[in-house]
Amino acid sequence: MAANRNLHKAKSNKKDEFYTQLVDIENELRHYTDHFRGKVIYCNCDDPRVSNFFHYFAYNFRVLGLKKLITTCYQNQQMNMFSQHDAEKAIWLEYTGTENATAIPLLEDIGIHYLQGDGDFRSVECIELLKQADIVVTNPPFSLFREYVAQLIEYDKKFLIIGNKNAITYKEIFPWIKENKLWVGVTPMSRDLLFDLPADYAQELQETKKEGSAYKIVDGVVKGRSQSMWFTNLEHRKRQEELILFRSYSPKEYPTYDNYDAIEVSKVADIPADWDGAMGVPITFLDKYNPDQFEIIQFRKGDDGKDLAVNGKTPYFRIIIERK
């Protein structure tokens, strides 16, 4: 998790410029095209000059059948978190398509507006834009992830966003997962996302961090490495797939927790087919979670309020589930 901490630390220091690769956006968003048709898309953490989210939606506006694309980016008086440090004021853009036969957006097709404030997603101005949106799609600051998701839930918005994998364990986030208000996207949790970086920070990583941990070099280009994943409340086909179970229960292979009436299952693939009671599974289970097949009971804690334990030993984070 060192790379995650590196990104989180950088973001806390307002080096929040980790640009999602277009290939990662395309690989995930192609599973939601039916959701996008006729909708207003809002990217509220994106400088359109460098954001691949803006690029994806603007260049595919006609194919996706969008109604409108709105984009805002944060402007800090001391450092621009999502820009190239040359904007004097925060802006928001509105795009409703082009009559150009090529469907490629032209500058005159894009409405550029100045914000009174700094473009913070929590500002009154940005909330008013949020109210217009049907679906929010972006890569928000990891350090503000709890607050960011809380706002989306409060305003009852559909969303597809990137977050730190550790967010699953946040006490503010997990209840929404349990209540089926938020779930994992299509891209497997096991796949690390790589991010484009400003040149100065890429150089800093090379000088101070280990390759393969905080960054990777792809075709000669330094990419920031992060154990990140997609979070959404848009339905997708993977969420409807049933997990095939083939293992059989035995007391020796599946011990019971010391402080909770459930069995320990150390691997998702080892969930027994003939066990109908509660069981603790790794958080990677969420990659296979079908709400019609399983029910999430709770996270990590036993009846005594302490971490789940087996023979006095505490395994890594577990989610308590039951088969329906």
Short mmCIF file of C-alpha atoms in Angstrom, two decimals:
data_model
loop_
_atom_site.label_atom_id
_atom_site.label_comp_id
_atom_site.label_asym_id
_atom_site.label_seq_id
_atom_site.Cartn_x
_atom_site.Cartn_y
_atom_site.Cartn_z
CA MET A 1 0.00 0.00 0.00
CA ALA A 2 3.08 2.26 -0.10
CA ALA A 3 2.10 3.72 -3.46
CA ASN A 4 -1.34 4.57 -2.14
CA ARG A 5 0.24 6.42 0.76
CA ASN A 6 2.51 8.24 -1.65
CA LEU A 7 -0.42 9.48 -3.70
CA HIS A 8 -2.41 10.33 -0.60
CA LYS A 9 0.51 12.28 0.84
CA ALA A 10 1.03 14.10 -2.42
CA LYS A 11 -2.63 15.03 -2.55
CA SER A 12 -2.53 16.28 1.03
CA ASN A 13 0.32 18.53 -0.06
CA LYS A 14 -1.90 19.84 -2.89
CA LYS A 15 -0.03 17.89 -5.57
CA ASP A 16 -3.41 16.53 -6.54
CA GLU A 17 -2.55 16.31 -10.22
CA PHE A 18 -2.89 12.66 -11.10
CA TYR A 19 -4.58 12.49 -14.47
CA THR A 20 -6.50 9.35 -15.30
CA GLN A 21 -5.29 7.65 -18.47
CA LEU A 22 -7.69 7.69 -21.40
CA VAL A 23 -7.29 3.93 -21.85
CA ASP A 24 -8.50 3.29 -18.28
CA ILE A 25 -11.47 5.60 -18.80
CA GLU A 26 -12.40 3.90 -22.07
CA ASN A 27 -12.06 0.40 -20.59
CA GLU A 28 -14.45 1.19 -17.74
CA LEU A 29 -16.93 3.59 -19.30
CA ARG A 30 -17.73 1.35 -22.28
CA HIS A 31 -19.83 -0.76 -19.90
CA TYR A 32 -22.21 2.14 -19.12
CA THR A 33 -23.08 3.59 -22.52
CA ASP A 34 -26.79 2.86 -22.07
CA HIS A 35 -26.76 4.91 -18.86
CA PHE A 36 -25.22 7.93 -20.57
CA ARG A 37 -27.73 8.38 -23.40
CA GLY A 38 -29.77 11.55 -23.04
CA LYS A 39 -28.04 12.50 -19.78
CA VAL A 40 -26.21 15.53 -18.39
CA ILE A 41 -22.67 14.46 -17.42
CA TYR A 42 -20.78 16.46 -14.81
CA CYS A 43 -17.01 16.21 -14.35
CA ASN A 44 -16.41 18.44 -11.34
CA CYS A 45 -12.72 17.79 -10.67
CA ASP A 46 -11.41 18.22 -14.19
CA ASP A 47 -9.45 20.89 -16.00
CA PRO A 48 -10.62 20.31 -19.59
CA ARG A 49 -7.17 21.25 -20.96
CA VAL A 50 -5.64 18.15 -19.42
CA SER A 51 -8.58 15.95 -18.35
CA ASN A 52 -9.12 12.74 -20.26
CA PHE A 53 -12.63 12.55 -18.79
CA PHE A 54 -13.49 15.74 -20.67
CA HIS A 55 -11.72 14.39 -23.77
CA TYR A 56 -13.68 11.12 -23.64
CA PHE A 57 -17.11 12.70 -23.27
CA ALA A 58 -16.52 15.64 -25.64
CA TYR A 59 -15.13 13.51 -28.48
CA ASN A 60 -17.79 10.81 -28.00
CA PHE A 61 -20.64 13.24 -27.32
CA ARG A 62 -22.63 12.32 -30.41
CA VAL A 63 -21.94 8.57 -30.23
CA LEU A 64 -22.99 8.43 -26.58
CA GLY A 65 -26.07 10.56 -27.26
CA LEU A 66 -25.34 12.95 -24.39
CA LYS A 67 -27.59 15.88 -23.57
CA LYS A 68 -24.91 18.07 -22.02
CA LEU A 69 -21.37 17.95 -20.62
CA ILE A 70 -20.41 20.22 -17.71
CA THR A 71 -16.86 20.48 -16.42
CA THR A 72 -15.38 22.40 -13.50
CA CYS A 73 -11.92 22.47 -11.98
CA TYR A 74 -10.52 23.70 -8.71
CA GLN A 75 -8.57 26.96 -8.62
CA ASN A 76 -6.41 27.53 -5.57
CA GLN A 77 -4.89 30.97 -5.04
CA GLN A 78 -1.53 29.40 -4.17
CA MET A 79 -1.51 26.28 -6.37
CA ASN A 80 -3.95 24.92 -8.91
CA MET A 81 -4.83 21.37 -7.95
CA PHE A 82 -6.19 20.37 -11.33
CA SER A 83 -4.64 22.77 -13.82
CA GLN A 84 -1.34 23.88 -15.29
CA HIS A 85 -0.90 26.75 -12.81
CA ASP A 86 -1.63 29.46 -15.36
CA ALA A 87 -5.33 30.22 -14.79
CA GLU A 88 -6.24 33.38 -12.91
CA LYS A 89 -9.82 32.33 -12.16
CA ALA A 90 -11.73 29.09 -11.83
CA ILE A 91 -13.88 28.24 -14.83
CA TRP A 92 -16.69 25.93 -15.80
CA LEU A 93 -17.41 24.66 -19.28
CA GLU A 94 -20.66 23.64 -20.90
CA TYR A 95 -20.79 21.59 -24.09
CA THR A 96 -23.95 20.55 -25.90
CA GLY A 97 -22.39 19.12 -29.04
CA THR A 98 -21.25 20.42 -32.41
CA GLU A 99 -22.76 20.66 -35.87
CA ASN A 100 -19.34 19.85 -37.30
CA ALA A 101 -19.59 16.81 -39.58
CA THR A 102 -16.52 15.29 -37.94
CA ALA A 103 -18.20 15.47 -34.50
CA ILE A 104 -14.93 16.85 -33.13
CA PRO A 105 -15.64 19.71 -30.70
CA LEU A 106 -14.43 23.14 -31.74
CA LEU A 107 -13.48 25.92 -29.34
CA GLU A 108 -16.47 28.01 -30.39
CA ASP A 109 -18.79 25.10 -29.52
CA ILE A 110 -17.73 25.12 -25.88
CA GLY A 111 -19.25 27.63 -23.48
CA ILE A 112 -16.60 28.98 -21.12
CA HIS A 113 -17.81 30.64 -17.92
CA TYR A 114 -15.95 32.11 -14.96
CA LEU A 115 -16.82 31.14 -11.42
CA GLN A 116 -16.99 33.67 -8.63
CA GLY A 117 -15.27 31.27 -6.23
CA ASP A 118 -12.42 28.79 -6.48
CA GLY A 119 -14.31 25.92 -8.09
CA ASP A 120 -14.28 23.70 -5.02
CA PHE A 121 -16.88 20.95 -5.49
CA ARG A 122 -18.36 21.97 -2.13
CA SER A 123 -18.98 25.58 -3.16
CA VAL A 124 -22.50 26.92 -3.72
CA GLU A 125 -21.76 27.51 -7.40
CA CYS A 126 -20.57 23.96 -8.02
CA ILE A 127 -23.45 22.48 -6.05
CA GLU A 128 -25.87 24.37 -8.30
CA LEU A 129 -24.16 22.78 -11.30
CA LEU A 130 -24.30 19.40 -9.54
CA LYS A 131 -28.08 19.75 -9.24
CA GLN A 132 -28.31 19.94 -13.04
CA ALA A 133 -26.36 16.72 -13.51
CA ASP A 134 -27.68 13.21 -14.03
CA ILE A 135 -24.33 11.41 -13.68
CA VAL A 136 -21.04 12.53 -12.14
CA VAL A 137 -17.87 11.00 -13.61
CA THR A 138 -14.40 11.98 -12.38
CA ASN A 139 -11.33 11.20 -10.29
CA PRO A 140 -11.85 13.24 -7.08
CA PRO A 141 -9.07 14.05 -4.59
CA PHE A 142 -8.39 10.95 -2.49
CA SER A 143 -7.97 13.05 0.64
CA LEU A 144 -11.54 14.36 0.28
CA PHE A 145 -13.14 11.10 -0.86
CA ARG A 146 -15.42 10.66 2.16
CA GLU A 147 -16.81 14.15 1.82
CA TYR A 148 -17.06 13.88 -1.93
CA VAL A 149 -19.13 10.69 -1.87
CA ALA A 150 -21.30 12.03 0.96
CA GLN A 151 -22.26 14.96 -1.26
CA LEU A 152 -23.21 12.65 -4.15
CA ILE A 153 -25.36 10.55 -1.83
CA GLU A 154 -26.97 13.65 -0.31
CA TYR A 155 -28.01 14.96 -3.72
CA ASP A 156 -29.06 11.50 -4.92
CA LYS A 157 -26.72 11.50 -7.92
CA LYS A 158 -25.61 8.65 -10.10
CA PHE A 159 -21.85 8.47 -10.29
CA LEU A 160 -18.79 6.66 -11.61
CA ILE A 161 -15.63 7.74 -9.81
CA ILE A 162 -12.13 6.59 -8.92
CA GLY A 163 -11.06 6.13 -5.31
CA ASN A 164 -8.42 4.54 -3.14
CA LYS A 165 -9.05 0.83 -2.55
CA ASN A 166 -8.73 1.50 1.17
CA ALA A 167 -11.93 3.55 0.92
CA ILE A 168 -13.82 0.27 1.23
CA THR A 169 -12.67 0.11 4.85
CA TYR A 170 -13.72 3.65 5.77
CA LYS A 171 -16.43 3.73 8.39
CA GLU A 172 -18.22 6.41 6.35
CA ILE A 173 -18.08 4.44 3.08
CA PHE A 174 -18.77 0.81 4.03
CA PRO A 175 -22.37 1.41 5.24
CA TRP A 176 -23.24 2.64 1.73
CA ILE A 177 -21.71 -0.52 0.27
CA LYS A 178 -23.75 -2.61 2.70
CA GLU A 179 -26.94 -0.72 1.79
CA ASN A 180 -26.25 -1.12 -1.96
CA LYS A 181 -25.88 2.61 -2.48
CA LEU A 182 -22.34 2.16 -3.82
CA TRP A 183 -20.47 -0.77 -5.36
CA VAL A 184 -17.38 -1.77 -7.33
CA GLY A 185 -17.05 -0.98 -11.02
CA VAL A 186 -16.23 -3.44 -13.79
CA THR A 187 -12.42 -3.09 -13.77
CA PRO A 188 -11.05 -5.78 -11.39
CA MET A 189 -9.85 -4.54 -8.02
CA SER A 190 -6.63 -6.46 -8.57
CA ARG A 191 -5.65 -4.20 -11.46
CA ASP A 192 -3.65 -1.14 -10.42
CA LEU A 193 -4.49 2.06 -12.25
CA LEU A 194 -1.65 4.17 -13.61
CA PHE A 195 -1.84 7.94 -13.82
CA ASP A 196 -0.27 10.63 -15.96
CA LEU A 197 1.84 13.08 -13.93
CA PRO A 198 3.18 16.63 -14.25
CA ALA A 199 6.81 16.50 -15.42
CA ASP A 200 8.20 17.97 -12.19
CA TYR A 201 6.46 15.44 -9.98
CA ALA A 202 7.40 12.55 -12.27
CA GLN A 203 11.02 13.59 -11.86
CA GLU A 204 10.58 13.83 -8.09
CA LEU A 205 9.22 10.29 -7.94
CA GLN A 206 12.17 8.95 -9.91
CA GLU A 207 14.60 10.69 -7.60
CA THR A 208 12.96 9.73 -4.29
CA LYS A 209 10.83 6.61 -4.81
CA LYS A 210 11.24 3.05 -6.00
CA GLU A 211 10.15 2.03 -9.47
CA GLY A 212 7.33 -0.48 -9.38
CA SER A 213 6.03 0.88 -6.10
CA ALA A 214 5.21 4.58 -6.45
CA TYR A 215 5.60 4.68 -10.21
CA LYS A 216 6.11 2.62 -13.34
CA ILE A 217 7.79 3.50 -16.63
CA VAL A 218 5.63 2.64 -19.64
CA ASP A 219 7.14 3.16 -23.09
CA GLY A 220 9.64 5.56 -21.55
CA VAL A 221 6.97 7.62 -19.76
CA VAL A 222 6.77 7.83 -15.96
CA LYS A 223 3.30 6.88 -14.68
CA GLY A 224 2.10 7.29 -11.10
CA ARG A 225 1.06 3.97 -9.57
CA SER A 226 -1.89 3.76 -7.23
CA GLN A 227 -3.99 0.97 -5.79
CA SER A 228 -7.11 2.68 -6.98
CA MET A 229 -10.43 1.37 -8.22
CA TRP A 230 -13.75 2.42 -9.69
CA PHE A 231 -16.76 3.06 -7.48
CA THR A 232 -20.26 3.50 -8.87
CA ASN A 233 -24.00 3.21 -8.28
CA LEU A 234 -24.71 2.50 -11.95
CA GLU A 235 -25.80 -1.06 -12.66
CA HIS A 236 -23.54 -3.13 -14.88
CA ARG A 237 -23.59 -6.69 -16.20
CA LYS A 238 -20.74 -7.94 -14.00
CA ARG A 239 -22.78 -7.15 -10.89
CA GLN A 240 -25.44 -9.59 -12.08
CA GLU A 241 -23.07 -12.52 -12.59
CA GLU A 242 -23.46 -15.35 -10.11
CA LEU A 243 -20.36 -16.60 -8.32
CA ILE A 244 -19.93 -20.34 -8.98
CA LEU A 245 -19.30 -22.25 -5.74
CA PHE A 246 -17.74 -25.71 -5.70
CA ARG A 247 -15.99 -26.19 -2.34
CA SER A 248 -17.50 -28.24 0.51
CA TYR A 249 -17.54 -27.17 4.14
CA SER A 250 -15.44 -28.92 6.76
CA PRO A 251 -14.74 -27.71 10.33
CA LYS A 252 -11.01 -28.18 9.84
CA GLU A 253 -10.77 -26.03 6.70
CA TYR A 254 -13.27 -23.42 7.86
CA PRO A 255 -12.73 -22.53 11.54
CA THR A 256 -15.25 -20.42 13.43
CA TYR A 257 -14.33 -16.97 14.72
CA ASP A 258 -13.64 -16.58 18.43
CA ASN A 259 -15.95 -13.58 18.71
CA TYR A 260 -18.60 -14.06 16.02
CA ASP A 261 -20.75 -16.98 14.88
CA ALA A 262 -19.31 -17.22 11.37
CA ILE A 263 -16.68 -19.25 9.58
CA GLU A 264 -13.40 -17.88 8.22
CA VAL A 265 -13.00 -18.10 4.44
CA SER A 266 -9.53 -16.91 3.47
CA LYS A 267 -10.13 -16.84 -0.29
CA VAL A 268 -13.21 -15.81 -2.26
CA ALA A 269 -12.76 -18.86 -4.49
CA ASP A 270 -13.08 -21.08 -1.39
CA ILE A 271 -16.58 -19.98 -0.35
CA PRO A 272 -18.31 -23.33 0.40
CA ALA A 273 -21.36 -24.25 -1.65
CA ASP A 274 -23.02 -26.15 1.19
CA TRP A 275 -22.74 -23.57 3.98
CA ASP A 276 -25.82 -21.42 4.64
CA GLY A 277 -24.58 -19.52 7.70
CA ALA A 278 -22.47 -16.38 8.08
CA MET A 279 -18.90 -16.31 6.81
CA GLY A 280 -16.04 -13.83 6.76
CA VAL A 281 -14.48 -13.21 3.35
CA PRO A 282 -11.70 -10.90 2.06
CA ILE A 283 -12.68 -7.45 0.81
CA THR A 284 -11.86 -8.65 -2.73
CA PHE A 285 -15.24 -10.39 -2.48
CA LEU A 286 -16.79 -7.08 -3.55
CA ASP A 287 -15.36 -7.73 -7.02
CA LYS A 288 -17.71 -10.76 -7.24
CA TYR A 289 -20.59 -9.43 -5.17
CA ASN A 290 -24.04 -10.12 -6.59
CA PRO A 291 -26.73 -8.71 -4.24
CA ASP A 292 -29.18 -11.33 -5.46
CA GLN A 293 -26.83 -14.13 -4.39
CA PHE A 294 -25.34 -12.76 -1.15
CA GLU A 295 -26.17 -10.36 1.64
CA ILE A 296 -23.53 -8.22 3.37
CA ILE A 297 -23.96 -8.39 7.15
CA GLN A 298 -21.15 -6.30 8.60
CA PHE A 299 -17.50 -5.41 8.34
CA ARG A 300 -14.46 -6.49 10.34
CA LYS A 301 -15.85 -6.50 13.90
CA GLY A 302 -17.11 -9.33 16.12
CA ASP A 303 -19.85 -9.31 18.77
CA ASP A 304 -17.42 -7.81 21.27
CA GLY A 305 -16.66 -4.82 19.06
CA LYS A 306 -13.13 -6.05 18.47
CA ASP A 307 -11.57 -7.27 15.23
CA LEU A 308 -12.60 -10.75 14.14
CA ALA A 309 -10.22 -13.41 15.46
CA VAL A 310 -9.57 -17.10 14.87
CA ASN A 311 -7.71 -18.95 17.64
CA GLY A 312 -6.56 -15.62 18.98
CA LYS A 313 -5.19 -14.43 15.65
CA THR A 314 -6.73 -11.59 13.64
CA PRO A 315 -6.87 -12.05 9.85
CA TYR A 316 -6.80 -9.13 7.46
CA PHE A 317 -10.03 -7.16 7.00
CA ARG A 318 -13.06 -9.39 6.53
CA ILE A 319 -16.60 -8.79 5.34
CA ILE A 320 -19.30 -10.91 6.97
CA ILE A 321 -21.72 -12.24 4.36
CA GLU A 322 -24.51 -14.81 4.04
CA ARG A 323 -25.92 -16.58 1.03
CA LYS A 324 -29.47 -15.65 0.08
#
